PDB file of C-alpha atoms in Angstrom:
ATOM      1  CA  MET A 136     -71.249  30.200 -38.796  1.00  0.00           C
ATOM      2  CA  VAL A 137     -67.801  31.706 -39.315  1.00  0.00           C
ATOM      3  CA  THR A 138     -67.838  35.247 -40.658  1.00  0.00           C
ATOM      4  CA  GLU A 139     -65.079  37.643 -41.657  1.00  0.00           C
ATOM      5  CA  GLU A 140     -65.481  39.361 -38.296  1.00  0.00           C
ATOM      6  CA  PHE A 141     -65.075  36.116 -36.336  1.00  0.00           C
ATOM      7  CA  PRO A 142     -61.259  36.150 -35.870  1.00  0.00           C
ATOM      8  CA  ASP A 143     -61.271  39.705 -34.512  1.00  0.00           C
ATOM      9  CA  SER A 144     -64.254  39.244 -32.226  1.00  0.00           C
ATOM     10  CA  PHE A 145     -62.877  35.889 -31.043  1.00  0.00           C
ATOM     11  CA  ALA A 146     -59.496  37.430 -30.172  1.00  0.00           C
ATOM     12  CA  ASP A 147     -61.223  40.350 -28.432  1.00  0.00           C
ATOM     13  CA  VAL A 148     -63.349  38.008 -26.313  1.00  0.00           C
ATOM     14  CA  LEU A 149     -60.380  35.815 -25.339  1.00  0.00           C
ATOM     15  CA  GLY A 150     -58.344  38.849 -24.325  1.00  0.00           C
ATOM     16  CA  GLY A 151     -61.276  40.327 -22.427  1.00  0.00           C
ATOM     17  CA  VAL A 152     -61.962  37.117 -20.504  1.00  0.00           C
ATOM     18  CA  GLN A 153     -58.277  36.863 -19.524  1.00  0.00           C
ATOM     19  CA  ARG A 154     -58.180  40.516 -18.357  1.00  0.00           C
ATOM     20  CA  LEU A 155     -61.387  40.124 -16.342  1.00  0.00           C
ATOM     21  CA  ILE A 156     -60.109  36.975 -14.643  1.00  0.00           C
ATOM     22  CA  ARG A 157     -56.862  38.762 -13.684  1.00  0.00           C
ATOM     23  CA  ARG A 158     -58.761  41.812 -12.365  1.00  0.00           C
ATOM     24  CA  ARG A 159     -61.109  39.691 -10.271  1.00  0.00           C
ATOM     25  CA  LEU A 160     -58.226  37.721  -8.789  1.00  0.00           C
ATOM     26  CA  ARG A 161     -56.125  40.802  -8.059  1.00  0.00           C
ATOM     27  CA  ALA A 162     -58.978  42.318  -6.054  1.00  0.00           C
ATOM     28  CA  GLY A 163     -58.504  39.791  -3.256  1.00  0.00           C
ATOM     29  CA  MET A 164     -54.712  39.852  -3.134  1.00  0.00           C
ATOM     30  CA  THR A 165     -52.722  41.270  -0.270  1.00  0.00           C
ATOM     31  CA  GLU A 166     -49.273  40.813  -1.851  1.00  0.00           C
ATOM     32  CA  PRO A 167     -47.809  43.223  -4.398  1.00  0.00           C
ATOM     33  CA  ARG A 168     -49.026  42.556  -7.924  1.00  0.00           C
ATOM     34  CA  LEU A 169     -46.825  40.604 -10.316  1.00  0.00           C
ATOM     35  CA  ARG A 170     -46.766  41.624 -13.964  1.00  0.00           C
ATOM     36  CA  GLY A 171     -47.791  39.116 -16.614  1.00  0.00           C
ATOM     37  CA  ALA A 172     -44.228  38.571 -17.834  1.00  0.00           C
ATOM     38  CA  GLN A 173     -43.071  37.909 -14.266  1.00  0.00           C
ATOM     39  CA  VAL A 174     -45.771  35.275 -13.797  1.00  0.00           C
ATOM     40  CA  GLU A 175     -44.930  33.703 -17.161  1.00  0.00           C
ATOM     41  CA  LEU A 176     -41.273  33.452 -16.139  1.00  0.00           C
ATOM     42  CA  LEU A 177     -42.159  31.937 -12.758  1.00  0.00           C
ATOM     43  CA  ARG A 178     -44.421  29.362 -14.424  1.00  0.00           C
ATOM     44  CA  LEU A 179     -41.686  28.490 -16.902  1.00  0.00           C
ATOM     45  CA  VAL A 180     -39.038  28.078 -14.200  1.00  0.00           C
ATOM     46  CA  MET A 181     -41.433  26.028 -12.088  1.00  0.00           C
ATOM     47  CA  ALA A 182     -42.009  23.707 -15.068  1.00  0.00           C
ATOM     48  CA  HIS A 183     -38.278  23.621 -15.925  1.00  0.00           C
ATOM     49  CA  PRO A 184     -36.208  23.952 -12.734  1.00  0.00           C
ATOM     50  CA  GLY A 185     -32.617  24.881 -13.493  1.00  0.00           C
ATOM     51  CA  ILE A 186     -33.430  26.549 -16.808  1.00  0.00           C
ATOM     52  CA  ARG A 187     -30.840  29.045 -17.991  1.00  0.00           C
ATOM     53  CA  VAL A 188     -31.743  32.697 -18.454  1.00  0.00           C
ATOM     54  CA  SER A 189     -30.973  32.469 -22.185  1.00  0.00           C
ATOM     55  CA  ALA A 190     -33.235  29.423 -22.599  1.00  0.00           C
ATOM     56  CA  ALA A 191     -36.008  31.169 -20.675  1.00  0.00           C
ATOM     57  CA  ALA A 192     -35.687  34.195 -22.964  1.00  0.00           C
ATOM     58  CA  LYS A 193     -35.968  31.973 -26.033  1.00  0.00           C
ATOM     59  CA  GLU A 194     -38.968  30.092 -24.636  1.00  0.00           C
ATOM     60  CA  LEU A 195     -40.779  33.327 -23.706  1.00  0.00           C
ATOM     61  CA  TYR A 196     -39.819  35.076 -26.971  1.00  0.00           C
ATOM     62  CA  LEU A 197     -38.221  37.931 -25.054  1.00  0.00           C
ATOM     63  CA  ALA A 198     -34.845  39.612 -25.298  1.00  0.00           C
ATOM     64  CA  GLY A 199     -32.209  38.255 -22.952  1.00  0.00           C
ATOM     65  CA  ASN A 200     -31.808  41.606 -21.189  1.00  0.00           C
ATOM     66  CA  SER A 201     -35.584  41.752 -20.615  1.00  0.00           C
ATOM     67  CA  VAL A 202     -35.531  38.338 -18.940  1.00  0.00           C
ATOM     68  CA  SER A 203     -32.472  39.355 -16.905  1.00  0.00           C
ATOM     69  CA  THR A 204     -34.436  42.360 -15.646  1.00  0.00           C
ATOM     70  CA  LEU A 205     -37.369  40.107 -14.720  1.00  0.00           C
ATOM     71  CA  VAL A 206     -34.989  37.700 -12.963  1.00  0.00           C
ATOM     72  CA  ASN A 207     -33.471  40.541 -10.936  1.00  0.00           C
ATOM     73  CA  GLN A 208     -36.933  41.734  -9.902  1.00  0.00           C
ATOM     74  CA  LEU A 209     -38.078  38.242  -8.907  1.00  0.00           C
ATOM     75  CA  VAL A 210     -34.863  37.467  -7.032  1.00  0.00           C
ATOM     76  CA  LYS A 211     -35.280  40.717  -5.088  1.00  0.00           C
ATOM     77  CA  ALA A 212     -38.933  39.833  -4.352  1.00  0.00           C
ATOM     78  CA  GLY A 213     -37.878  36.418  -3.032  1.00  0.00           C
ATOM     79  CA  TYR A 214     -39.520  34.366  -5.787  1.00  0.00           C
ATOM     80  CA  LEU A 215     -36.475  33.149  -7.749  1.00  0.00           C
ATOM     81  CA  HIS A 216     -33.061  31.711  -6.939  1.00  0.00           C
ATOM     82  CA  ARG A 217     -30.299  32.418  -9.430  1.00  0.00           C
ATOM     83  CA  GLU A 218     -27.245  30.169  -9.187  1.00  0.00           C
ATOM     84  CA  THR A 219     -24.131  30.054 -11.319  1.00  0.00           C
ATOM     85  CA  ASP A 220     -24.232  27.129 -13.732  1.00  0.00           C
ATOM     86  CA  PRO A 221     -21.403  24.753 -12.732  1.00  0.00           C
ATOM     87  CA  GLU A 222     -21.021  23.702 -16.397  1.00  0.00           C
ATOM     88  CA  ASP A 223     -20.760  27.268 -17.687  1.00  0.00           C
ATOM     89  CA  ARG A 224     -19.723  29.836 -15.095  1.00  0.00           C
ATOM     90  CA  ARG A 225     -20.999  32.648 -17.360  1.00  0.00           C
ATOM     91  CA  SER A 226     -24.574  31.320 -17.187  1.00  0.00           C
ATOM     92  CA  ALA A 227     -27.107  31.262 -14.401  1.00  0.00           C
ATOM     93  CA  ARG A 228     -29.641  28.554 -13.628  1.00  0.00           C
ATOM     94  CA  LEU A 229     -33.004  29.495 -12.176  1.00  0.00           C
ATOM     95  CA  THR A 230     -35.260  27.819  -9.629  1.00  0.00           C
ATOM     96  CA  VAL A 231     -38.397  29.065  -7.909  1.00  0.00           C
ATOM     97  CA  THR A 232     -38.545  29.584  -4.173  1.00  0.00           C
ATOM     98  CA  PRO A 233     -41.138  28.008  -1.895  1.00  0.00           C
ATOM     99  CA  ALA A 234     -42.792  31.441  -1.705  1.00  0.00           C
ATOM    100  CA  ALA A 235     -43.214  31.478  -5.498  1.00  0.00           C
ATOM    101  CA  GLU A 236     -44.568  27.927  -5.517  1.00  0.00           C
ATOM    102  CA  ALA A 237     -47.114  28.837  -2.838  1.00  0.00           C
ATOM    103  CA  ARG A 238     -48.152  32.011  -4.649  1.00  0.00           C
ATOM    104  CA  LEU A 239     -48.618  30.243  -7.992  1.00  0.00           C
ATOM    105  CA  ARG A 240     -50.505  27.382  -6.327  1.00  0.00           C
ATOM    106  CA  GLU A 241     -52.828  29.845  -4.572  1.00  0.00           C
ATOM    107  CA  TRP A 242     -53.375  31.812  -7.810  1.00  0.00           C
ATOM    108  CA  ARG A 243     -54.254  28.624  -9.729  1.00  0.00           C
ATOM    109  CA  ALA A 244     -56.658  27.521  -6.998  1.00  0.00           C
ATOM    110  CA  ARG A 245     -58.385  30.902  -6.888  1.00  0.00           C
ATOM    111  CA  ARG A 246     -58.512  31.116 -10.696  1.00  0.00           C
ATOM    112  CA  GLY A 247     -59.974  27.606 -10.903  1.00  0.00           C
ATOM    113  CA  ALA A 248     -62.630  28.416  -8.317  1.00  0.00           C
ATOM    114  CA  LEU A 249     -63.557  31.658 -10.095  1.00  0.00           C
ATOM    115  CA  VAL A 250     -63.848  30.022 -13.502  1.00  0.00           C
ATOM    116  CA  ARG A 251     -65.827  27.057 -12.114  1.00  0.00           C
ATOM    117  CA  GLU A 252     -68.204  29.498 -10.417  1.00  0.00           C
ATOM    118  CA  GLN A 253     -68.739  31.484 -13.608  1.00  0.00           C
ATOM    119  CA  VAL A 254     -69.057  28.432 -15.864  1.00  0.00           C
ATOM    120  CA  ALA A 255     -71.688  27.012 -13.493  1.00  0.00           C
ATOM    121  CA  LYS A 256     -73.823  30.095 -14.218  1.00  0.00           C
ATOM    122  CA  LEU A 257     -73.983  29.177 -17.914  1.00  0.00           C
ATOM    123  CA  SER A 258     -76.644  26.993 -19.465  1.00  0.00           C
ATOM    124  CA  GLU A 259     -75.913  23.340 -20.131  1.00  0.00           C
ATOM    125  CA  SER A 260     -75.601  24.024 -23.867  1.00  0.00           C
ATOM    126  CA  GLU A 261     -73.195  26.928 -23.250  1.00  0.00           C
ATOM    127  CA  ARG A 262     -71.037  24.729 -20.985  1.00  0.00           C
ATOM    128  CA  ALA A 263     -71.056  22.002 -23.643  1.00  0.00           C
ATOM    129  CA  ALA A 264     -70.026  24.515 -26.318  1.00  0.00           C
ATOM    130  CA  LEU A 265     -67.096  25.700 -24.191  1.00  0.00           C
ATOM    131  CA  ALA A 266     -66.012  22.135 -23.454  1.00  0.00           C
ATOM    132  CA  ALA A 267     -66.213  21.253 -27.149  1.00  0.00           C
ATOM    133  CA  ALA A 268     -64.057  24.282 -28.009  1.00  0.00           C
ATOM    134  CA  VAL A 269     -61.148  23.304 -25.734  1.00  0.00           C
ATOM    135  CA  PRO A 270     -59.435  20.948 -28.241  1.00  0.00           C
ATOM    136  CA  ALA A 271     -59.652  23.591 -30.978  1.00  0.00           C
ATOM    137  CA  LEU A 272     -58.269  26.241 -28.615  1.00  0.00           C
ATOM    138  CA  ARG A 273     -55.359  23.955 -27.712  1.00  0.00           C
ATOM    139  CA  LYS A 274     -54.652  23.426 -31.415  1.00  0.00           C
ATOM    140  CA  LEU A 275     -54.792  27.186 -32.007  1.00  0.00           C
ATOM    141  CA  ALA A 276     -52.260  27.720 -29.200  1.00  0.00           C
ATOM    142  CA  GLU A 277     -50.046  24.969 -30.623  1.00  0.00           C
ATOM    143  CA  ASN A 278     -50.182  26.535 -34.101  1.00  0.00           C
ATOM    144  CA  LEU A 279     -49.302  29.954 -32.718  1.00  0.00           C
ATOM    145  CA  HIS A 280     -46.410  28.479 -30.747  1.00  0.00           C
ATOM    146  CA  GLU A 281     -45.064  26.579 -33.757  1.00  0.00           C
ATOM    147  CA  GLU A 282     -45.365  29.652 -35.972  1.00  0.00           C
ATOM    148  CA  VAL A 283     -43.346  31.738 -33.527  1.00  0.00           C
ATOM    149  CA  GLU A 284     -40.764  28.934 -33.291  1.00  0.00           C
ATOM    150  CA  GLY A 285     -40.283  29.166 -37.059  1.00  0.00           C
ATOM    151  CA  ILE A 286     -39.543  32.915 -37.002  1.00  0.00           C
TER     152      ILE A 286
END
């Protein structure tokens, strides 16, 4: 049953689960921690090799100078390549390095293993409820994305 409190408690639980997953995964890391925005940028560039800084800023809903700062940090850390765009010498195109690809692949594998382990501890009905919620969660994410696009 959906109550007035549902949206707030739902958002709190989602945020809490995400934070707990990140904390658990960070505990076993030997490399310096990447901030959430840095990881988001790396994921975006990995999905869209050659993306311009301005396009990345638009996609991440961040100011251009904020993304430029993230790019500088990730270039320095050895996770991004920044090359001048041959079509527009004022722009830069971004690609991830093999080190970034390996780090993101390892993170996804560890995250997947952690979530599988925790989901396995749930009852069959709880697992079924989570599985049934995935399409609605995807739609919620899509709605949020579209709403931000319209702003």
